[in-house]
PDB file of C-alpha atoms in Angstrom:
ATOM      1  CA  MET A  28      35.870  71.744-113.283  1.00  0.00           C
ATOM      2  CA  LYS A  29      37.263  75.100-114.408  1.00  0.00           C
ATOM      3  CA  PHE A  30      36.561  74.152-118.026  1.00  0.00           C
ATOM      4  CA  GLY A  31      32.845  73.649-117.259  1.00  0.00           C
ATOM      5  CA  VAL A  32      32.488  77.020-115.572  1.00  0.00           C
ATOM      6  CA  GLY A  33      34.329  78.749-118.413  1.00  0.00           C
ATOM      7  CA  LYS A  34      31.978  77.268-120.988  1.00  0.00           C
ATOM      8  CA  ALA A  35      28.852  78.086-119.000  1.00  0.00           C
ATOM      9  CA  ALA A  36      29.637  81.783-118.585  1.00  0.00           C
ATOM     10  CA  PRO A  37      29.566  82.685-122.319  1.00  0.00           C
ATOM     11  CA  VAL A  38      26.379  80.658-122.775  1.00  0.00           C
ATOM     12  CA  ALA A  39      24.735  82.511-119.891  1.00  0.00           C
ATOM     13  CA  ALA A  40      25.822  85.838-121.355  1.00  0.00           C
ATOM     14  CA  VAL A  41      24.345  84.932-124.742  1.00  0.00           C
ATOM     15  CA  LEU A  42      21.079  83.868-123.128  1.00  0.00           C
ATOM     16  CA  LEU A  43      20.948  87.163-121.226  1.00  0.00           C
ATOM     17  CA  ILE A  44      21.426  89.147-124.429  1.00  0.00           C
ATOM     18  CA  VAL A  45      18.760  87.136-126.253  1.00  0.00           C
ATOM     19  CA  ALA A  46      16.375  87.672-123.338  1.00  0.00           C
ATOM     20  CA  GLY A  47      17.038  91.396-123.520  1.00  0.00           C
ATOM     21  CA  PHE A  48      16.236  91.478-127.242  1.00  0.00           C
ATOM     22  CA  SER A  49      13.062  89.462-126.721  1.00  0.00           C
ATOM     23  CA  THR A  50      11.655  92.005-124.281  1.00  0.00           C
ATOM     24  CA  GLY A  51      11.776  94.795-126.874  1.00  0.00           C
ATOM     25  CA  CYS A  52      14.330  97.547-127.404  1.00  0.00           C
ATOM     26  CA  ALA A  53      11.868 100.400-127.012  1.00  0.00           C
ATOM     27  CA  THR A  54      10.473  98.853-123.832  1.00  0.00           C
ATOM     28  CA  ILE A  55      13.955  98.733-122.297  1.00  0.00           C
ATOM     29  CA  ALA A  56      15.334 102.017-123.626  1.00  0.00           C
ATOM     30  CA  SER A  57      12.315 104.309-123.307  1.00  0.00           C
ATOM     31  CA  GLY A  58      10.000 102.549-120.892  1.00  0.00           C
ATOM     32  CA  THR A  59       6.241 102.143-121.078  1.00  0.00           C
ATOM     33  CA  ASN A  60       5.298 105.512-119.592  1.00  0.00           C
ATOM     34  CA  GLN A  61       6.257 109.146-120.135  1.00  0.00           C
ATOM     35  CA  ASN A  62       6.024 112.432-118.248  1.00  0.00           C
ATOM     36  CA  VAL A  63       3.543 114.876-119.820  1.00  0.00           C
ATOM     37  CA  SER A  64       2.790 118.425-118.587  1.00  0.00           C
ATOM     38  CA  PHE A  65      -0.509 120.311-118.754  1.00  0.00           C
ATOM     39  CA  ASP A  66      -1.279 123.990-118.167  1.00  0.00           C
ATOM     40  CA  SER A  67      -4.163 126.329-118.903  1.00  0.00           C
ATOM     41  CA  GLU A  68      -5.322 129.909-118.830  1.00  0.00           C
ATOM     42  CA  PRO A  69      -6.804 130.418-116.311  1.00  0.00           C
ATOM     43  CA  GLU A  70      -4.979 127.963-114.071  1.00  0.00           C
ATOM     44  CA  GLY A  71      -6.806 125.509-111.835  1.00  0.00           C
ATOM     45  CA  ALA A  72      -8.576 123.526-114.560  1.00  0.00           C
ATOM     46  CA  THR A  73      -9.206 119.848-113.874  1.00  0.00           C
ATOM     47  CA  VAL A  74      -7.266 117.658-116.292  1.00  0.00           C
ATOM     48  CA  ARG A  75      -8.636 114.269-117.353  1.00  0.00           C
ATOM     49  CA  VAL A  76      -6.799 111.777-119.539  1.00  0.00           C
ATOM     50  CA  ALA A  77      -8.962 108.978-120.921  1.00  0.00           C
ATOM     51  CA  GLY A  78     -11.583 109.995-118.346  1.00  0.00           C
ATOM     52  CA  LYS A  79      -9.221 109.709-115.354  1.00  0.00           C
ATOM     53  CA  VAL A  80      -8.494 112.834-113.295  1.00  0.00           C
ATOM     54  CA  ILE A  81      -4.795 113.711-113.379  1.00  0.00           C
ATOM     55  CA  GLY A  82      -4.954 116.883-111.273  1.00  0.00           C
ATOM     56  CA  GLN A  83      -5.400 120.626-111.698  1.00  0.00           C
ATOM     57  CA  THR A  84      -3.297 122.851-113.924  1.00  0.00           C
ATOM     58  CA  PRO A  85      -0.403 123.329-113.869  1.00  0.00           C
ATOM     59  CA  VAL A  86       0.241 119.615-113.435  1.00  0.00           C
ATOM     60  CA  SER A  87       2.590 116.917-114.725  1.00  0.00           C
ATOM     61  CA  ALA A  88       2.000 113.179-114.681  1.00  0.00           C
ATOM     62  CA  ARG A  89       3.588 109.986-115.934  1.00  0.00           C
ATOM     63  CA  LEU A  90       1.188 108.467-118.440  1.00  0.00           C
ATOM     64  CA  ASP A  91       1.163 104.981-119.883  1.00  0.00           C
ATOM     65  CA  LYS A  92       2.174 105.175-123.529  1.00  0.00           C
ATOM     66  CA  LYS A  93      -0.969 104.578-125.533  1.00  0.00           C
ATOM     67  CA  ASN A  94      -2.269 105.741-128.870  1.00  0.00           C
ATOM     68  CA  ASP A  95      -5.626 107.549-129.294  1.00  0.00           C
ATOM     69  CA  GLN A  96      -5.634 109.088-125.814  1.00  0.00           C
ATOM     70  CA  THR A  97      -7.775 112.178-125.192  1.00  0.00           C
ATOM     71  CA  VAL A  98      -7.146 114.937-122.646  1.00  0.00           C
ATOM     72  CA  SER A  99      -9.830 117.334-121.425  1.00  0.00           C
ATOM     73  CA  PHE A 100      -9.590 120.556-119.397  1.00  0.00           C
ATOM     74  CA  GLU A 101     -12.612 121.371-117.243  1.00  0.00           C
ATOM     75  CA  MET A 102     -13.364 124.419-115.079  1.00  0.00           C
ATOM     76  CA  GLU A 103     -16.569 125.904-113.713  1.00  0.00           C
ATOM     77  CA  GLY A 104     -17.610 128.961-115.694  1.00  0.00           C
ATOM     78  CA  TYR A 105     -15.592 127.883-118.741  1.00  0.00           C
ATOM     79  CA  ARG A 106     -16.264 125.579-121.638  1.00  0.00           C
ATOM     80  CA  THR A 107     -14.485 122.225-121.585  1.00  0.00           C
ATOM     81  CA  VAL A 108     -11.616 121.911-124.049  1.00  0.00           C
ATOM     82  CA  SER A 109     -10.705 118.431-125.288  1.00  0.00           C
ATOM     83  CA  GLN A 110      -8.014 117.261-127.676  1.00  0.00           C
ATOM     84  CA  SER A 111      -6.083 114.165-128.647  1.00  0.00           C
ATOM     85  CA  LEU A 112      -2.671 113.460-127.178  1.00  0.00           C
ATOM     86  CA  ALA A 113      -0.458 113.327-130.252  1.00  0.00           C
ATOM     87  CA  THR A 114       1.972 110.414-130.513  1.00  0.00           C
ATOM     88  CA  LYS A 115       4.754 109.322-132.804  1.00  0.00           C
ATOM     89  CA  THR A 116       6.638 106.053-133.132  1.00  0.00           C
ATOM     90  CA  ASP A 117       9.582 105.724-130.756  1.00  0.00           C
ATOM     91  CA  PRO A 118      12.810 105.480-132.874  1.00  0.00           C
ATOM     92  CA  TRP A 119      13.926 102.530-130.723  1.00  0.00           C
ATOM     93  CA  PHE A 120      11.088 100.491-132.206  1.00  0.00           C
ATOM     94  CA  PHE A 121      12.687 100.434-135.660  1.00  0.00           C
ATOM     95  CA  GLY A 122      15.988  99.306-134.174  1.00  0.00           C
ATOM     96  CA  ASN A 123      14.106  96.582-132.387  1.00  0.00           C
ATOM     97  CA  ILE A 124      12.701  95.205-135.655  1.00  0.00           C
ATOM     98  CA  ILE A 125      16.247  94.857-136.991  1.00  0.00           C
ATOM     99  CA  ILE A 126      17.827  93.486-133.817  1.00  0.00           C
ATOM    100  CA  GLY A 127      15.012  91.762-131.992  1.00  0.00           C
ATOM    101  CA  GLY A 128      12.954  90.626-134.943  1.00  0.00           C
ATOM    102  CA  LEU A 129       9.215  90.079-134.960  1.00  0.00           C
ATOM    103  CA  PHE A 130       8.967  88.866-131.352  1.00  0.00           C
ATOM    104  CA  GLY A 131      10.693  91.909-129.933  1.00  0.00           C
ATOM    105  CA  SER A 132       8.630  94.315-132.033  1.00  0.00           C
ATOM    106  CA  THR A 133       5.354  92.721-130.942  1.00  0.00           C
ATOM    107  CA  THR A 134       6.522  93.077-127.332  1.00  0.00           C
ATOM    108  CA  ASP A 135       6.826  96.821-127.862  1.00  0.00           C
ATOM    109  CA  PHE A 136       3.347  96.902-129.372  1.00  0.00           C
ATOM    110  CA  ALA A 137       1.902  95.055-126.396  1.00  0.00           C
ATOM    111  CA  SER A 138       3.641  97.222-123.798  1.00  0.00           C
ATOM    112  CA  GLY A 139       2.862 100.516-125.548  1.00  0.00           C
ATOM    113  CA  ALA A 140       6.561 101.388-125.735  1.00  0.00           C
ATOM    114  CA  ILE A 141       6.272 101.803-129.506  1.00  0.00           C
ATOM    115  CA  TYR A 142       4.568 105.162-128.864  1.00  0.00           C
ATOM    116  CA  GLU A 143       6.017 108.444-127.665  1.00  0.00           C
ATOM    117  CA  TYR A 144       3.962 111.500-126.714  1.00  0.00           C
ATOM    118  CA  SER A 145       4.932 114.421-128.944  1.00  0.00           C
ATOM    119  CA  PRO A 146       4.508 117.145-127.855  1.00  0.00           C
ATOM    120  CA  ASP A 147       4.825 116.349-124.158  1.00  0.00           C
ATOM    121  CA  GLN A 148       3.576 119.778-123.003  1.00  0.00           C
ATOM    122  CA  TYR A 149       0.051 121.142-123.490  1.00  0.00           C
ATOM    123  CA  PHE A 150      -1.338 124.620-122.882  1.00  0.00           C
ATOM    124  CA  VAL A 151      -4.947 125.602-123.588  1.00  0.00           C
ATOM    125  CA  THR A 152      -6.973 128.781-123.192  1.00  0.00           C
ATOM    126  CA  LEU A 153     -10.399 128.060-121.729  1.00  0.00           C
ATOM    127  CA  PRO A 154     -13.185 130.171-123.303  1.00  0.00           C
ATOM    128  CA  PRO A 155     -15.750 131.526-120.816  1.00  0.00           C
ATOM    129  CA  VAL A 156     -19.254 130.057-120.945  1.00  0.00           C
ATOM    130  CA  GLY A 157     -21.422 132.164-123.240  1.00  0.00           C
ATOM    131  CA  SER A 158     -18.450 133.612-125.099  1.00  0.00           C
ATOM    132  CA  ALA A 159     -19.552 131.842-128.306  1.00  0.00           C
ATOM    133  CA  GLY A 160     -15.934 130.937-128.853  1.00  0.00           C
ATOM    134  CA  ILE A 161     -14.816 134.528-129.479  1.00  0.00           C
ATOM    135  CA  LEU A 162     -11.448 135.527-128.088  1.00  0.00           C
ATOM    136  CA  ASP A 163     -11.294 137.788-125.049  1.00  0.00           C
ATOM    137  CA  LYS A 164     -10.774 141.389-126.161  1.00  0.00           C
ATOM    138  CA  ASN A 165      -7.802 141.719-123.818  1.00  0.00           C
ATOM    139  CA  GLN A 166      -6.087 138.684-125.294  1.00  0.00           C
ATOM    140  CA  SER A 167      -3.895 139.348-128.293  1.00  0.00           C
ATOM    141  CA  LEU A 168      -4.221 137.209-131.367  1.00  0.00           C
ATOM    142  CA  GLU A 169      -0.517 136.436-131.312  1.00  0.00           C
ATOM    143  CA  ARG A 170      -0.660 135.106-127.757  1.00  0.00           C
ATOM    144  CA  PHE A 171      -3.649 132.929-128.563  1.00  0.00           C
ATOM    145  CA  VAL A 172      -1.844 131.364-131.518  1.00  0.00           C
ATOM    146  CA  VAL A 173       1.325 130.770-129.488  1.00  0.00           C
ATOM    147  CA  VAL A 174      -0.332 129.144-126.465  1.00  0.00           C
ATOM    148  CA  THR A 175      -2.613 126.914-128.558  1.00  0.00           C
ATOM    149  CA  TYR A 176      -0.130 126.221-131.335  1.00  0.00           C
ATOM    150  CA  GLY A 177       0.143 122.480-130.792  1.00  0.00           C
ATOM    151  CA  GLU A 178      -3.624 122.112-130.893  1.00  0.00           C
ATOM    152  CA  LEU A 179      -3.947 124.372-133.934  1.00  0.00           C
ATOM    153  CA  ARG A 180      -1.323 122.439-135.919  1.00  0.00           C
ATOM    154  CA  SER A 181      -2.884 119.101-134.957  1.00  0.00           C
ATOM    155  CA  ALA A 182      -6.225 120.368-136.277  1.00  0.00           C
ATOM    156  CA  ALA A 183      -4.575 121.797-139.396  1.00  0.00           C
ATOM    157  CA  ALA A 184      -3.187 118.349-140.233  1.00  0.00           C
ATOM    158  CA  THR A 185      -6.676 116.805-140.331  1.00  0.00           C
ATOM    159  CA  SER A 186      -9.181 116.811-143.187  1.00  0.00           C
ATOM    160  CA  ARG A 187     -11.693 118.804-141.103  1.00  0.00           C
ATOM    161  CA  PRO A 188      -9.758 121.408-139.083  1.00  0.00           C
ATOM    162  CA  THR A 189     -12.919 123.432-138.457  1.00  0.00           C
ATOM    163  CA  ASP A 190     -14.140 120.653-136.149  1.00  0.00           C
ATOM    164  CA  ASP A 191     -11.493 121.737-133.648  1.00  0.00           C
ATOM    165  CA  GLU A 192     -12.620 124.423-131.213  1.00  0.00           C
ATOM    166  CA  SER A 193      -9.340 126.345-131.097  1.00  0.00           C
ATOM    167  CA  PHE A 194      -9.095 126.383-134.888  1.00  0.00           C
ATOM    168  CA  SER A 195     -12.689 127.634-135.095  1.00  0.00           C
ATOM    169  CA  ASN A 196     -11.890 130.320-132.509  1.00  0.00           C
ATOM    170  CA  LEU A 197      -8.965 131.460-134.627  1.00  0.00           C
ATOM    171  CA  LEU A 198     -11.164 131.618-137.723  1.00  0.00           C
ATOM    172  CA  ALA A 199     -13.652 133.786-135.825  1.00  0.00           C
ATOM    173  CA  ALA A 200     -10.902 136.099-134.584  1.00  0.00           C
ATOM    174  CA  LEU A 201      -9.570 136.439-138.133  1.00  0.00           C
ATOM    175  CA  GLU A 202     -13.124 136.947-139.448  1.00  0.00           C
ATOM    176  CA  ILE A 203     -12.776 134.003-141.802  1.00  0.00           C
ATOM    177  CA  ASN A 204     -15.949 132.165-142.718  1.00  0.00           C
ATOM    178  CA  ALA A 205     -15.568 128.444-141.964  1.00  0.00           C
ATOM    179  CA  ALA A 206     -17.350 127.748-145.272  1.00  0.00           C
ATOM    180  CA  ASN A 207     -14.567 129.489-147.195  1.00  0.00           C
ATOM    181  CA  THR A 208     -12.520 126.363-147.848  1.00  0.00           C
ATOM    182  CA  ASP A 209      -9.764 128.212-149.705  1.00  0.00           C
ATOM    183  CA  ARG A 210      -9.050 130.508-146.763  1.00  0.00           C
ATOM    184  CA  VAL A 211      -9.366 127.671-144.256  1.00  0.00           C
ATOM    185  CA  THR A 212      -6.884 125.611-146.271  1.00  0.00           C
ATOM    186  CA  GLU A 213      -4.538 128.585-146.553  1.00  0.00           C
ATOM    187  CA  LEU A 214      -4.612 129.071-142.779  1.00  0.00           C
ATOM    188  CA  ALA A 215      -3.995 125.371-142.185  1.00  0.00           C
ATOM    189  CA  HIS A 216      -0.995 125.380-144.533  1.00  0.00           C
ATOM    190  CA  THR A 217       0.403 128.493-142.851  1.00  0.00           C
ATOM    191  CA  LEU A 218       0.310 126.738-139.479  1.00  0.00           C
ATOM    192  CA  LEU A 219       1.875 123.556-140.841  1.00  0.00           C
ATOM    193  CA  ASP A 220       4.646 125.458-142.618  1.00  0.00           C
ATOM    194  CA  HIS A 221       6.018 126.773-139.310  1.00  0.00           C
ATOM    195  CA  SER A 222       7.011 124.432-136.480  1.00  0.00           C
ATOM    196  CA  ASN A 223       7.980 127.280-134.156  1.00  0.00           C
ATOM    197  CA  PRO A 224       4.943 128.843-132.380  1.00  0.00           C
ATOM    198  CA  VAL A 225       6.270 132.409-132.533  1.00  0.00           C
ATOM    199  CA  ASP A 226       7.126 132.141-136.234  1.00  0.00           C
ATOM    200  CA  GLY A 227       3.713 130.630-136.873  1.00  0.00           C
ATOM    201  CA  ALA A 228       1.921 133.389-134.967  1.00  0.00           C
ATOM    202  CA  ASN A 229       3.830 136.046-136.906  1.00  0.00           C
ATOM    203  CA  ALA A 230       3.008 134.344-140.208  1.00  0.00           C
ATOM    204  CA  VAL A 231      -0.699 134.126-139.362  1.00  0.00           C
ATOM    205  CA  THR A 232      -0.999 137.759-138.356  1.00  0.00           C
ATOM    206  CA  ALA A 233       1.021 138.906-141.369  1.00  0.00           C
ATOM    207  CA  ARG A 234      -1.000 136.903-143.896  1.00  0.00           C
ATOM    208  CA  PHE A 235      -4.477 137.267-142.435  1.00  0.00           C
TER     209      PHE A 235
END
């Protein structure tokens, strides 16, 4: 009788481990949702993610991990600002391919755990209606670059950065014609060369 119990315990343990692998490493380690924070200037803007109202800035919410999500900031008297929620692949996913194999990796794909929001904090400056996208005279260029840095760098990494409102606002503030591709490219590279917002702002103001 004791022999039977002794044999069953290791088998049960092995089955438990296999079951854990089959559910996906990233799903277990990181979960299928993540806390993301949103703020704006001025505060009190309504935040929508994928069309669903999250709350008013400043606000934090746990979001399901999905790729190609869009966040928008809306406030009466100000133009709506929208941008994509940037994601990267959760490092646990690669470990799952090695340990859990194909089944475990597809589980992470299905659950959304393969993705991780990066950055997980967003700050936007809402331009007043009728401002034509020009920065407020009382707002320094450096502050604008710092508070919108994530959005600016995301735009800089695309093939058409001028399609982004914040990037276009920066061009206008710097008196750079959007048709001047050399200067636009130079600005984009300057933003991408500096991961720190303050360093990036200093580099922009020094070069342009």
